[in-house]
PDB file of C-alpha atoms in Angstrom:
ATOM      1  CA  VAL A   1    -115.974  25.214  70.138  1.00 32.00           C
ATOM      2  CA  LYS A   2    -115.748  26.566  73.343  1.00 34.00           C
ATOM      3  CA  VAL A   3    -113.231  29.471  72.945  1.00 36.00           C
ATOM      4  CA  GLY A   4    -113.146  31.355  76.366  1.00 38.00           C
ATOM      5  CA  THR A   5    -112.111  34.596  77.157  1.00 41.00           C
ATOM      6  CA  GLU A   6    -108.559  34.201  76.769  1.00 44.00           C
ATOM      7  CA  ASP A   7    -105.922  36.079  75.341  1.00 44.00           C
ATOM      8  CA  PRO A   8    -104.849  34.553  71.955  1.00 44.00           C
ATOM      9  CA  PHE A   9    -101.205  35.086  72.781  1.00 42.00           C
ATOM     10  CA  PHE A  10    -100.972  34.785  76.748  1.00 44.00           C
ATOM     11  CA  PRO A  11    -103.967  32.511  77.666  1.00 47.00           C
ATOM     12  CA  GLY A  12    -104.928  33.031  80.686  1.00 44.00           C
ATOM     13  CA  VAL A  13    -104.263  36.733  81.448  1.00 45.00           C
ATOM     14  CA  ASN A  14    -107.860  38.023  80.244  1.00 43.00           C
ATOM     15  CA  THR A  15    -109.240  35.605  83.016  1.00 48.00           C
ATOM     16  CA  LEU A  16    -106.960  35.681  85.855  1.00 47.00           C
ATOM     17  CA  GLY A  17    -105.418  39.174  84.852  1.00 50.00           C
ATOM     18  CA  TRP A  18    -102.000  39.731  84.997  1.00 48.00           C
ATOM     19  CA  LEU A  19    -102.196  37.543  88.332  1.00 51.00           C
ATOM     20  CA  GLY A  20    -102.256  34.611  85.801  1.00 51.00           C
ATOM     21  CA  ILE A  21     -98.476  35.079  85.448  1.00 49.00           C
ATOM     22  CA  LEU A  22     -98.370  34.054  89.285  1.00 51.00           C
ATOM     23  CA  ASP A  23    -100.272  30.574  88.497  1.00 54.00           C
ATOM     24  CA  ILE A  24     -98.103  27.823  89.677  1.00 50.00           C
ATOM     25  CA  ARG A  25     -99.051  25.548  87.223  1.00 50.00           C
ATOM     26  CA  ASN A  26     -98.145  27.798  84.324  1.00 54.00           C
ATOM     27  CA  GLY A  27     -96.728  30.580  85.402  1.00 62.00           C
ATOM     28  CA  VAL A  28     -92.927  31.538  84.964  1.00 73.00           C
ATOM     29  CA  VAL A  29     -92.748  34.268  87.891  1.00 75.00           C
ATOM     30  CA  PHE A  30     -93.813  32.058  90.918  1.00 78.00           C
ATOM     31  CA  PRO A  31     -90.990  29.693  89.877  1.00 81.00           C
ATOM     32  CA  ALA A  32     -88.412  32.527  89.410  1.00 84.00           C
ATOM     33  CA  LEU A  33     -89.508  33.471  93.042  1.00 85.00           C
ATOM     34  CA  LEU A  34     -88.536  30.359  94.416  1.00 87.00           C
ATOM     35  CA  CYS A  35     -85.305  30.423  92.678  1.00 89.00           C
ATOM     36  CA  THR A  36     -84.796  34.088  94.515  1.00 90.00           C
ATOM     37  CA  VAL A  37     -85.742  32.662  98.085  1.00 92.00           C
ATOM     38  CA  PHE A  38     -83.433  29.688  97.437  1.00 93.00           C
ATOM     39  CA  GLY A  39     -80.844  32.122  95.849  1.00 93.00           C
ATOM     40  CA  ALA A  40     -81.028  34.170  99.367  1.00 94.00           C
ATOM     41  CA  LEU A  41     -80.832  30.939 101.588  1.00 95.00           C
ATOM     42  CA  TYR A  42     -77.792  29.964  99.824  1.00 94.00           C
ATOM     43  CA  GLY A  43     -76.271  33.581  99.764  1.00 93.00           C
ATOM     44  CA  VAL A  44     -76.096  33.049 103.695  1.00 95.00           C
ATOM     45  CA  VAL A  45     -74.809  29.697 103.648  1.00 94.00           C
ATOM     46  CA  VAL A  46     -71.686  31.313 101.621  1.00 92.00           C
ATOM     47  CA  TYR A  47     -71.583  34.024 103.754  1.00 92.00           C
ATOM     48  CA  PHE A  48     -71.224  32.284 106.668  1.00 93.00           C
ATOM     49  CA  ILE A  49     -68.650  29.500 105.489  1.00 92.00           C
ATOM     50  CA  TRP A  50     -66.536  32.672 103.947  1.00 88.00           C
ATOM     51  CA  THR A  51     -66.513  34.311 107.292  1.00 90.00           C
ATOM     52  CA  GLN A  52     -66.143  31.557 109.567  1.00 89.00           C
ATOM     53  CA  PHE A  53     -63.350  29.820 108.118  1.00 86.00           C
ATOM     54  CA  ASN A  54     -61.625  33.072 106.546  1.00 83.00           C
ATOM     55  CA  LEU A  55     -61.384  31.810 103.296  1.00 80.00           C
ATOM     56  CA  GLU A  56     -59.230  33.823 100.709  1.00 76.00           C
ATOM     57  CA  ALA A  57     -59.463  33.512  96.795  1.00 72.00           C
ATOM     58  CA  PRO A  58     -58.379  36.642  94.934  1.00 75.00           C
ATOM     59  CA  TRP A  59     -58.590  35.516  91.438  1.00 68.00           C
ATOM     60  CA  LEU A  60     -62.503  34.355  92.125  1.00 72.00           C
ATOM     61  CA  PRO A  61     -63.987  37.947  91.147  1.00 71.00           C
ATOM     62  CA  THR A  62     -62.239  38.057  87.850  1.00 71.00           C
ATOM     63  CA  PHE A  63     -62.853  34.528  86.937  1.00 71.00           C
ATOM     64  CA  PHE A  64     -66.655  34.752  87.415  1.00 74.00           C
ATOM     65  CA  SER A  65     -67.208  37.876  86.171  1.00 72.00           C
ATOM     66  CA  ASP A  66     -65.847  36.536  82.900  1.00 73.00           C
ATOM     67  CA  HIS A  67     -67.961  33.496  83.232  1.00 78.00           C
ATOM     68  CA  GLY A  68     -70.605  35.189  84.084  1.00 80.00           C
ATOM     69  CA  ASN A  69     -70.854  37.606  81.122  1.00 82.00           C
ATOM     70  CA  PHE A  70     -70.657  34.771  78.819  1.00 84.00           C
ATOM     71  CA  VAL A  71     -73.278  32.606  80.410  1.00 89.00           C
ATOM     72  CA  ALA A  72     -75.825  35.780  80.523  1.00 86.00           C
ATOM     73  CA  PHE A  73     -74.825  36.079  76.808  1.00 88.00           C
ATOM     74  CA  LEU A  74     -75.953  32.717  76.177  1.00 88.00           C
ATOM     75  CA  VAL A  75     -79.156  32.580  78.183  1.00 89.00           C
ATOM     76  CA  THR A  76     -80.256  36.081  76.438  1.00 87.00           C
ATOM     77  CA  PHE A  77     -79.484  34.305  73.349  1.00 86.00           C
ATOM     78  CA  PHE A  78     -81.937  31.564  74.286  1.00 86.00           C
ATOM     79  CA  VAL A  79     -84.900  33.697  75.809  1.00 86.00           C
ATOM     80  CA  ALA A  80     -84.362  35.866  72.025  1.00 85.00           C
ATOM     81  CA  GLY A  81     -84.185  32.847  69.866  1.00 80.00           C
ATOM     82  CA  SER A  82     -87.542  30.972  72.044  1.00 80.00           C
ATOM     83  CA  PHE A  83     -89.532  34.162  71.856  1.00 81.00           C
ATOM     84  CA  SER A  84     -88.393  34.405  67.749  1.00 81.00           C
ATOM     85  CA  LYS A  85     -89.850  31.120  67.432  1.00 78.00           C
ATOM     86  CA  ILE A  86     -93.254  32.286  68.674  1.00 80.00           C
ATOM     87  CA  ASN A  87     -92.949  35.156  66.382  1.00 81.00           C
ATOM     88  CA  GLY A  88     -92.195  33.000  63.722  1.00 80.00           C
ATOM     89  CA  ASP A  89     -94.906  30.235  64.278  1.00 82.00           C
ATOM     90  CA  ILE A  90     -97.899  33.207  64.327  1.00 82.00           C
ATOM     91  CA  ASP A  91     -97.015  34.434  61.257  1.00 84.00           C
ATOM     92  CA  THR A  92     -97.485  30.813  59.979  1.00 83.00           C
ATOM     93  CA  LEU A  93    -100.693  30.521  61.321  1.00 84.00           C
ATOM     94  CA  ARG A  94    -101.891  33.894  60.385  1.00 83.00           C
ATOM     95  CA  SER A  95    -101.098  33.000  56.904  1.00 85.00           C
ATOM     96  CA  VAL A  96    -102.518  29.633  57.509  1.00 88.00           C
ATOM     97  CA  GLN A  97    -105.946  31.573  58.675  1.00 81.00           C
ATOM     98  CA  GLY A  98    -105.633  34.457  56.017  1.00 78.00           C
ATOM     99  CA  GLY A  99    -103.986  33.480  53.251  1.00 79.00           C
ATOM    100  CA  GLY A 100    -104.633  29.732  53.115  1.00 87.00           C
ATOM    101  CA  TYR A 101    -108.224  29.254  54.314  1.00 92.00           C
ATOM    102  CA  ALA A 102    -109.814  32.532  53.599  1.00 89.00           C
ATOM    103  CA  ASN A 103    -108.131  32.322  49.942  1.00 91.00           C
ATOM    104  CA  PHE A 104    -109.081  28.676  49.493  1.00 93.00           C
ATOM    105  CA  PHE A 105    -112.950  29.744  50.558  1.00 93.00           C
ATOM    106  CA  LEU A 106    -113.148  32.541  48.610  1.00 91.00           C
ATOM    107  CA  LYS A 107    -112.478  30.484  45.595  1.00 93.00           C
ATOM    108  CA  LEU A 108    -114.502  27.711  46.523  1.00 94.00           C
ATOM    109  CA  ARG A 109    -117.634  30.260  46.891  1.00 92.00           C
ATOM    110  CA  THR A 110    -116.462  31.703  43.610  1.00 92.00           C
ATOM    111  CA  TYR A 111    -115.685  28.901  41.265  1.00 94.00           C
ATOM    112  CA  VAL A 112    -118.416  26.036  42.990  1.00 94.00           C
ATOM    113  CA  SER A 113    -122.123  26.494  42.420  1.00 92.00           C
ATOM    114  CA  GLU A 114    -123.882  27.098  45.562  1.00 91.00           C
ATOM    115  CA  ASP A 115    -126.553  24.233  45.127  1.00 92.00           C
ATOM    116  CA  ASP A 116    -123.673  21.957  44.192  1.00 93.00           C
ATOM    117  CA  PRO A 117    -123.920  18.916  46.649  1.00 91.00           C
ATOM    118  CA  GLU A 118    -120.315  18.846  47.170  1.00 94.00           C
ATOM    119  CA  LEU A 119    -119.900  22.475  48.179  1.00 94.00           C
ATOM    120  CA  TYR A 120    -119.983  22.520  52.006  1.00 94.00           C
ATOM    121  CA  VAL A 121    -118.477  18.679  52.123  1.00 95.00           C
ATOM    122  CA  ILE A 122    -115.369  20.452  50.464  1.00 95.00           C
ATOM    123  CA  ARG A 123    -115.415  22.980  52.845  1.00 94.00           C
ATOM    124  CA  ASP A 124    -115.854  20.799  56.121  1.00 95.00           C
ATOM    125  CA  ILE A 125    -113.150  18.510  54.956  1.00 95.00           C
ATOM    126  CA  ALA A 126    -110.750  21.223  54.495  1.00 95.00           C
ATOM    127  CA  ILE A 127    -111.290  22.629  57.888  1.00 94.00           C
ATOM    128  CA  ALA A 128    -111.066  19.076  59.652  1.00 94.00           C
ATOM    129  CA  ALA A 129    -107.643  19.125  58.111  1.00 94.00           C
ATOM    130  CA  SER A 130    -106.890  22.090  60.267  1.00 93.00           C
ATOM    131  CA  TRP A 131    -107.716  20.054  63.673  1.00 93.00           C
ATOM    132  CA  ALA A 132    -105.910  17.315  62.069  1.00 93.00           C
ATOM    133  CA  ALA A 133    -102.656  19.325  61.665  1.00 91.00           C
ATOM    134  CA  PHE A 134    -103.063  21.082  64.748  1.00 89.00           C
ATOM    135  CA  SER A 135    -103.969  18.034  67.068  1.00 89.00           C
ATOM    136  CA  GLY A 136    -100.629  16.785  65.895  1.00 84.00           C
ATOM    137  CA  LEU A 137     -98.880  19.680  67.215  1.00 82.00           C
ATOM    138  CA  LEU A 138    -101.162  19.676  70.607  1.00 83.00           C
ATOM    139  CA  PRO A 139    -101.847  16.308  72.337  1.00 81.00           C
ATOM    140  CA  ASP A 140    -103.926  17.652  74.562  1.00 83.00           C
ATOM    141  CA  LEU A 141    -106.174  18.521  71.832  1.00 87.00           C
ATOM    142  CA  GLN A 142    -106.696  15.607  70.339  1.00 89.00           C
ATOM    143  CA  GLU A 143    -109.593  14.165  71.893  1.00 91.00           C
ATOM    144  CA  GLU A 144    -111.523  17.305  71.152  1.00 91.00           C
ATOM    145  CA  ALA A 145    -110.038  17.230  67.312  1.00 92.00           C
ATOM    146  CA  LEU A 146    -111.356  14.090  66.820  1.00 93.00           C
ATOM    147  CA  ASP A 147    -115.069  14.718  67.973  1.00 94.00           C
ATOM    148  CA  ARG A 148    -114.723  18.201  65.580  1.00 93.00           C
ATOM    149  CA  ILE A 149    -113.819  16.127  62.962  1.00 94.00           C
ATOM    150  CA  SER A 150    -116.271  13.324  63.368  1.00 94.00           C
ATOM    151  CA  ALA A 151    -118.773  16.270  63.028  1.00 94.00           C
ATOM    152  CA  LEU A 152    -117.364  17.891  60.240  1.00 94.00           C
ATOM    153  CA  ILE A 153    -116.899  14.572  58.271  1.00 95.00           C
ATOM    154  CA  PRO A 154    -119.737  12.081  59.543  1.00 93.00           C
ATOM    155  CA  GLU A 155    -119.545   8.656  59.154  1.00 90.00           C
ATOM    156  CA  GLY A 156    -120.276   7.824  55.311  1.00 90.00           C
ATOM    157  CA  THR A 157    -119.258  10.559  53.853  1.00 91.00           C
ATOM    158  CA  LEU A 158    -115.897   9.249  52.845  1.00 92.00           C
ATOM    159  CA  SER A 159    -115.354   5.878  50.612  1.00 90.00           C
ATOM    160  CA  ASP A 160    -113.931   2.968  53.130  1.00 90.00           C
ATOM    161  CA  ILE A 161    -110.981   3.044  51.350  1.00 92.00           C
ATOM    162  CA  ASP A 162    -110.054   7.013  52.265  1.00 91.00           C
ATOM    163  CA  THR A 163    -111.522   6.172  56.118  1.00 91.00           C
ATOM    164  CA  SER A 164    -109.305   3.260  56.285  1.00 92.00           C
ATOM    165  CA  ILE A 165    -106.372   5.338  54.565  1.00 92.00           C
ATOM    166  CA  LEU A 166    -106.861   8.265  57.157  1.00 93.00           C
ATOM    167  CA  ALA A 167    -106.646   5.734  60.102  1.00 90.00           C
ATOM    168  CA  LYS A 168    -103.513   4.052  58.480  1.00 92.00           C
ATOM    169  CA  ILE A 169    -101.725   7.074  58.163  1.00 91.00           C
ATOM    170  CA  GLY A 170    -103.017   9.174  61.438  1.00 89.00           C
ATOM    171  CA  LYS A 171    -101.333   8.743  65.005  1.00 86.00           C
ATOM    172  CA  GLY A 172    -102.615   6.121  66.733  1.00 86.00           C
ATOM    173  CA  GLY A 173    -104.885   4.876  64.319  1.00 88.00           C
ATOM    174  CA  PHE A 174    -107.114   8.152  64.474  1.00 90.00           C
ATOM    175  CA  PRO A 175    -107.204  10.570  61.684  1.00 91.00           C
ATOM    176  CA  ILE A 176    -105.028  13.223  63.352  1.00 91.00           C
ATOM    177  CA  GLY A 177    -101.485  14.395  62.804  1.00 89.00           C
ATOM    178  CA  GLY A 178     -99.977  15.992  59.471  1.00 88.00           C
ATOM    179  CA  ALA A 179    -100.310  12.949  56.953  1.00 89.00           C
ATOM    180  CA  ALA A 180    -103.906  13.196  57.891  1.00 92.00           C
ATOM    181  CA  ALA A 181    -104.188  16.469  57.244  1.00 92.00           C
ATOM    182  CA  THR A 182    -102.292  16.052  53.856  1.00 91.00           C
ATOM    183  CA  LYS A 183    -104.696  13.276  53.079  1.00 93.00           C
ATOM    184  CA  MET A 184    -107.574  15.543  53.902  1.00 95.00           C
ATOM    185  CA  LEU A 185    -106.430  18.075  51.900  1.00 94.00           C
ATOM    186  CA  PHE A 186    -105.916  15.995  48.795  1.00 94.00           C
ATOM    187  CA  MET A 187    -109.388  14.635  49.249  1.00 95.00           C
ATOM    188  CA  ALA A 188    -110.854  18.223  49.446  1.00 95.00           C
ATOM    189  CA  ALA A 189    -108.846  19.211  46.116  1.00 95.00           C
ATOM    190  CA  GLN A 190    -110.140  15.734  44.439  1.00 94.00           C
ATOM    191  CA  ARG A 191    -113.917  16.949  45.089  1.00 95.00           C
ATOM    192  CA  PHE A 192    -113.346  20.331  44.225  1.00 95.00           C
ATOM    193  CA  GLU A 193    -112.112  19.628  40.846  1.00 95.00           C
ATOM    194  CA  LYS A 194    -115.155  17.627  40.104  1.00 95.00           C
ATOM    195  CA  ALA A 195    -117.542  20.199  41.695  1.00 95.00           C
ATOM    196  CA  ALA A 196    -115.546  22.854  39.648  1.00 95.00           C
ATOM    197  CA  LYS A 197    -116.061  21.124  36.348  1.00 95.00           C
ATOM    198  CA  ARG A 198    -119.626  20.615  36.861  1.00 95.00           C
ATOM    199  CA  THR A 199    -119.962  24.248  37.745  1.00 95.00           C
ATOM    200  CA  GLY A 200    -118.181  25.370  34.688  1.00 95.00           C
ATOM    201  CA  GLU A 201    -120.317  23.124  32.469  1.00 93.00           C
ATOM    202  CA  LYS A 202    -123.315  24.454  33.721  1.00 92.00           C
ATOM    203  CA  ARG A 203    -122.107  28.295  33.602  1.00 92.00           C
ATOM    204  CA  GLY A 204    -121.240  27.549  30.020  1.00 91.00           C
ATOM    205  CA  LEU A 205    -117.310  28.333  30.964  1.00 90.00           C
ATOM    206  CA  GLY A 206    -114.742  26.751  28.600  1.00 89.00           C
ATOM    207  CA  ASP A 207    -112.107  23.921  29.493  1.00 91.00           C
ATOM    208  CA  ALA A 208    -109.366  26.329  29.926  1.00 93.00           C
ATOM    209  CA  ALA A 209    -111.166  28.789  32.155  1.00 92.00           C
ATOM    210  CA  VAL A 210    -112.163  25.681  34.343  1.00 94.00           C
ATOM    211  CA  GLN A 211    -108.558  24.342  34.159  1.00 94.00           C
ATOM    212  CA  MET A 212    -107.043  27.419  35.522  1.00 94.00           C
ATOM    213  CA  GLN A 213    -109.695  27.758  38.401  1.00 94.00           C
ATOM    214  CA  ILE A 214    -108.828  24.294  39.490  1.00 94.00           C
ATOM    215  CA  SER A 215    -105.064  24.913  39.052  1.00 94.00           C
ATOM    216  CA  GLU A 216    -105.312  28.078  41.392  1.00 93.00           C
ATOM    217  CA  THR A 217    -107.176  26.364  43.951  1.00 93.00           C
ATOM    218  CA  HIS A 218    -104.960  23.409  43.896  1.00 92.00           C
ATOM    219  CA  ALA A 219    -101.737  25.760  44.278  1.00 92.00           C
ATOM    220  CA  ASN A 220    -103.887  27.499  47.394  1.00 92.00           C
ATOM    221  CA  LEU A 221    -104.128  24.047  49.132  1.00 92.00           C
ATOM    222  CA  MET A 222    -100.748  23.275  48.193  1.00 91.00           C
ATOM    223  CA  ILE A 223     -99.502  26.147  49.979  1.00 90.00           C
ATOM    224  CA  LEU A 224    -101.713  25.251  53.050  1.00 91.00           C
ATOM    225  CA  ARG A 225    -100.354  21.771  53.275  1.00 89.00           C
ATOM    226  CA  GLY A 226     -96.807  23.210  53.143  1.00 87.00           C
ATOM    227  CA  GLN A 227     -97.741  25.280  55.986  1.00 87.00           C
ATOM    228  CA  PHE A 228     -98.624  22.627  57.874  1.00 87.00           C
ATOM    229  CA  GLY A 229     -95.660  20.628  57.225  1.00 81.00           C
ATOM    230  CA  THR A 230     -93.666  23.762  58.288  1.00 79.00           C
ATOM    231  CA  MET A 231     -95.091  23.606  61.713  1.00 80.00           C
ATOM    232  CA  GLY A 232     -94.788  20.151  62.236  1.00 75.00           C
ATOM    233  CA  ASP A 233     -91.161  20.004  61.062  1.00 73.00           C
ATOM    234  CA  ARG A 234     -90.245  22.702  63.490  1.00 71.00           C
ATOM    235  CA  SER A 235     -92.018  21.119  66.375  1.00 70.00           C
ATOM    236  CA  GLU A 236     -90.303  17.430  65.742  1.00 67.00           C
ATOM    237  CA  ASP A 237     -86.819  19.317  65.502  1.00 63.00           C
ATOM    238  CA  SER A 238     -87.140  21.008  68.636  1.00 58.00           C
ATOM    239  CA  TYR A 239     -87.398  24.366  66.650  1.00 53.00           C
ATOM    240  CA  GLY A 240     -83.655  24.297  65.902  1.00 55.00           C
ATOM    241  CA  LEU A 241     -82.548  24.202  69.497  1.00 57.00           C
ATOM    242  CA  HIS A 242     -81.396  20.607  70.173  1.00 62.00           C
ATOM    243  CA  ILE A 243     -82.122  19.297  73.591  1.00 71.00           C
ATOM    244  CA  ALA A 244     -78.565  18.746  74.127  1.00 74.00           C
ATOM    245  CA  TYR A 245     -77.927  22.814  73.813  1.00 78.00           C
ATOM    246  CA  ILE A 246     -80.737  23.500  76.525  1.00 82.00           C
ATOM    247  CA  GLN A 247     -78.937  20.630  78.913  1.00 83.00           C
ATOM    248  CA  LEU A 248     -75.704  22.230  78.768  1.00 85.00           C
ATOM    249  CA  LEU A 249     -77.051  25.527  78.970  1.00 88.00           C
ATOM    250  CA  GLY A 250     -78.620  24.680  82.009  1.00 88.00           C
ATOM    251  CA  LEU A 251     -75.412  23.028  83.633  1.00 89.00           C
ATOM    252  CA  ALA A 252     -73.595  26.426  82.301  1.00 89.00           C
ATOM    253  CA  VAL A 253     -76.360  28.277  84.496  1.00 90.00           C
ATOM    254  CA  SER A 254     -76.487  25.944  87.169  1.00 90.00           C
ATOM    255  CA  CYS A 255     -72.773  26.346  87.740  1.00 87.00           C
ATOM    256  CA  MET A 256     -72.810  29.916  87.466  1.00 87.00           C
ATOM    257  CA  LEU A 257     -75.701  30.091  89.947  1.00 89.00           C
ATOM    258  CA  THR A 258     -73.368  27.620  92.348  1.00 88.00           C
ATOM    259  CA  PHE A 259     -70.156  29.227  91.998  1.00 84.00           C
ATOM    260  CA  ALA A 260     -70.514  32.884  91.200  1.00 84.00           C
ATOM    261  CA  PRO A 261     -71.235  33.735  94.878  1.00 88.00           C
ATOM    262  CA  TRP A 262     -67.865  32.766  96.087  1.00 86.00           C
ATOM    263  CA  GLY A 263     -66.279  35.337  93.757  1.00 80.00           C
ATOM    264  CA  ARG A 264     -68.531  38.300  94.917  1.00 83.00           C
ATOM    265  CA  VAL A 265     -68.450  37.569  99.036  1.00 87.00           C
ATOM    266  CA  GLU A 266     -65.166  38.853  99.719  1.00 83.00           C
ATOM    267  CA  GLU A 267     -66.242  42.008  98.036  1.00 83.00           C
ATOM    268  CA  PHE A 268     -69.541  42.359  98.885  1.00 88.00           C
ATOM    269  CA  GLY A 269     -69.740  40.929 102.376  1.00 89.00           C
ATOM    270  CA  ALA A 270     -73.145  40.571 103.740  1.00 92.00           C
ATOM    271  CA  TRP A 271     -74.687  42.129 100.317  1.00 92.00           C
ATOM    272  CA  VAL A 272     -74.073  38.746  98.714  1.00 91.00           C
ATOM    273  CA  ILE A 273     -76.794  37.525 100.010  1.00 93.00           C
ATOM    274  CA  ILE A 274     -78.964  40.216  98.022  1.00 94.00           C
ATOM    275  CA  SER A 275     -76.754  39.734  95.274  1.00 91.00           C
ATOM    276  CA  CYS A 276     -77.243  36.026  94.917  1.00 92.00           C
ATOM    277  CA  ALA A 277     -81.076  36.414  95.356  1.00 93.00           C
ATOM    278  CA  PHE A 278     -80.923  38.875  92.420  1.00 92.00           C
ATOM    279  CA  GLU A 279     -78.964  36.943  90.389  1.00 90.00           C
ATOM    280  CA  TYR A 280     -81.242  33.738  90.831  1.00 91.00           C
ATOM    281  CA  PHE A 281     -84.118  35.535  89.680  1.00 91.00           C
ATOM    282  CA  ILE A 282     -82.714  36.857  86.668  1.00 90.00           C
ATOM    283  CA  LEU A 283     -80.551  34.199  85.465  1.00 89.00           C
ATOM    284  CA  GLY A 284     -82.958  31.543  86.528  1.00 88.00           C
ATOM    285  CA  GLY A 285     -85.941  33.271  85.544  1.00 87.00           C
ATOM    286  CA  MET A 286     -84.939  33.608  82.042  1.00 88.00           C
ATOM    287  CA  PHE A 287     -83.638  30.371  81.586  1.00 88.00           C
ATOM    288  CA  LEU A 288     -87.120  29.002  82.918  1.00 85.00           C
ATOM    289  CA  LEU A 289     -88.857  31.465  80.444  1.00 83.00           C
ATOM    290  CA  GLY A 290     -86.772  30.437  77.376  1.00 83.00           C
ATOM    291  CA  THR A 291     -87.812  26.767  78.203  1.00 82.00           C
ATOM    292  CA  ASP A 292     -91.032  27.719  78.575  1.00 79.00           C
ATOM    293  CA  MET A 293     -91.229  28.939  75.239  1.00 78.00           C
ATOM    294  CA  ILE A 294     -89.467  26.486  73.547  1.00 76.00           C
ATOM    295  CA  ASN A 295     -92.548  24.570  72.498  1.00 74.00           C
ATOM    296  CA  PRO A 296     -95.039  27.818  71.024  1.00 77.00           C
ATOM    297  CA  TYR A 297     -98.119  25.722  71.660  1.00 78.00           C
ATOM    298  CA  LYS A 298     -97.357  24.558  75.400  1.00 74.00           C
ATOM    299  CA  GLY A 299     -96.605  26.483  78.935  1.00 68.00           C
ATOM    300  CA  PHE A 300     -97.503  29.494  79.849  1.00 69.00           C
ATOM    301  CA  VAL A 301     -96.425  31.843  76.993  1.00 68.00           C
ATOM    302  CA  ARG A 302     -98.285  29.717  74.248  1.00 73.00           C
ATOM    303  CA  ILE A 303    -100.084  30.625  71.135  1.00 79.00           C
ATOM    304  CA  ASN A 304    -103.958  29.512  71.653  1.00 79.00           C
ATOM    305  CA  LEU A 305    -104.510  27.315  68.808  1.00 83.00           C
ATOM    306  CA  LYS A 306    -108.111  26.864  69.824  1.00 83.00           C
ATOM    307  CA  LYS A 307    -108.682  30.437  69.108  1.00 82.00           C
ATOM    308  CA  LEU A 308    -107.098  30.121  65.918  1.00 84.00           C
ATOM    309  CA  LEU A 309    -109.425  27.028  64.768  1.00 87.00           C
ATOM    310  CA  VAL A 310    -112.336  28.916  65.622  1.00 85.00           C
ATOM    311  CA  GLU A 311    -111.395  31.638  63.502  1.00 86.00           C
ATOM    312  CA  ILE A 312    -110.647  29.459  60.688  1.00 88.00           C
ATOM    313  CA  ASP A 313    -114.335  28.217  60.833  1.00 85.00           C
ATOM    314  CA  ASN A 314    -115.483  31.793  61.037  1.00 86.00           C
ATOM    315  CA  SER A 315    -113.317  32.505  57.554  1.00 86.00           C
ATOM    316  CA  TRP A 316    -116.496  30.942  55.942  1.00 87.00           C
ATOM    317  CA  THR A 317    -119.093  33.310  57.395  1.00 85.00           C
ATOM    318  CA  PRO A 318    -118.256  35.989  54.869  1.00 84.00           C
ATOM    319  CA  TYR A 319    -119.254  33.875  51.876  1.00 79.00           C
ATOM    320  CA  GLN A 320    -122.789  32.528  53.471  1.00 76.00           C
ATOM    321  CA  SER A 321    -125.580  33.508  51.220  1.00 66.00           C
TER     322      SER A 321
END
């Protein structure tokens, strides 16, 4: 698996330095600077029309001052809400990698004998579930995920029925997505139960002790399934911010940036050009930043899922003999 040199939170920063924020493909600052240039040009137009036609509108400053405060609050709330979604998913993903997979691997290594033929099959099916779940969140990862899943679960590992079910419930007929990940975890739980019983019998453990081990591990996998489901539900729900909210906020910001300079030109004079450019940079830039962070797995400000998937793979390293 290729990780590259990307930062886990801001991909591109380590390879491009902080100039990465100017990357026209992913950056937010560059589009914001374009907004600034447009704002300055628009300020020139406003000043020219106002002075040439000797317009007067004494009510404009108060009106747009009140409207501006309202829009600025909405934009600030929008950016803060978008940022909190990234932090929320980071916490969930760390729980998946730490409390989820690390705990499961510890139980697997402890409760299943190393010479059991199913030990590494169970491990690989569980890891494949993470690729299936995360590729459902990030379509760009699907091709690589399919290759990785095929390597982890070679042909012949699963029964024909299980293979058929994965293809049926997966996205596009492939074993990817939340439903496929759930099925993989269920298969891992079934195989673990049989392997734990074999190991318990070999070690002379009683049925009660073995059932306790199975129950603990099943609970671990159920929590993992719930975490996958939480991330999938958030993504499908636009992370609680309906598209209509974003559209209405975009309309409010556009109206503010279009009409606010007319409320300042009488007081500012030619300085309205600088004021207009600054306002376009701040409000326009913050709105662009908020929309960029709506999906924590896309855009410039995003979570590096590939790095996390490698960390999940590496979670098995401490338990190798």
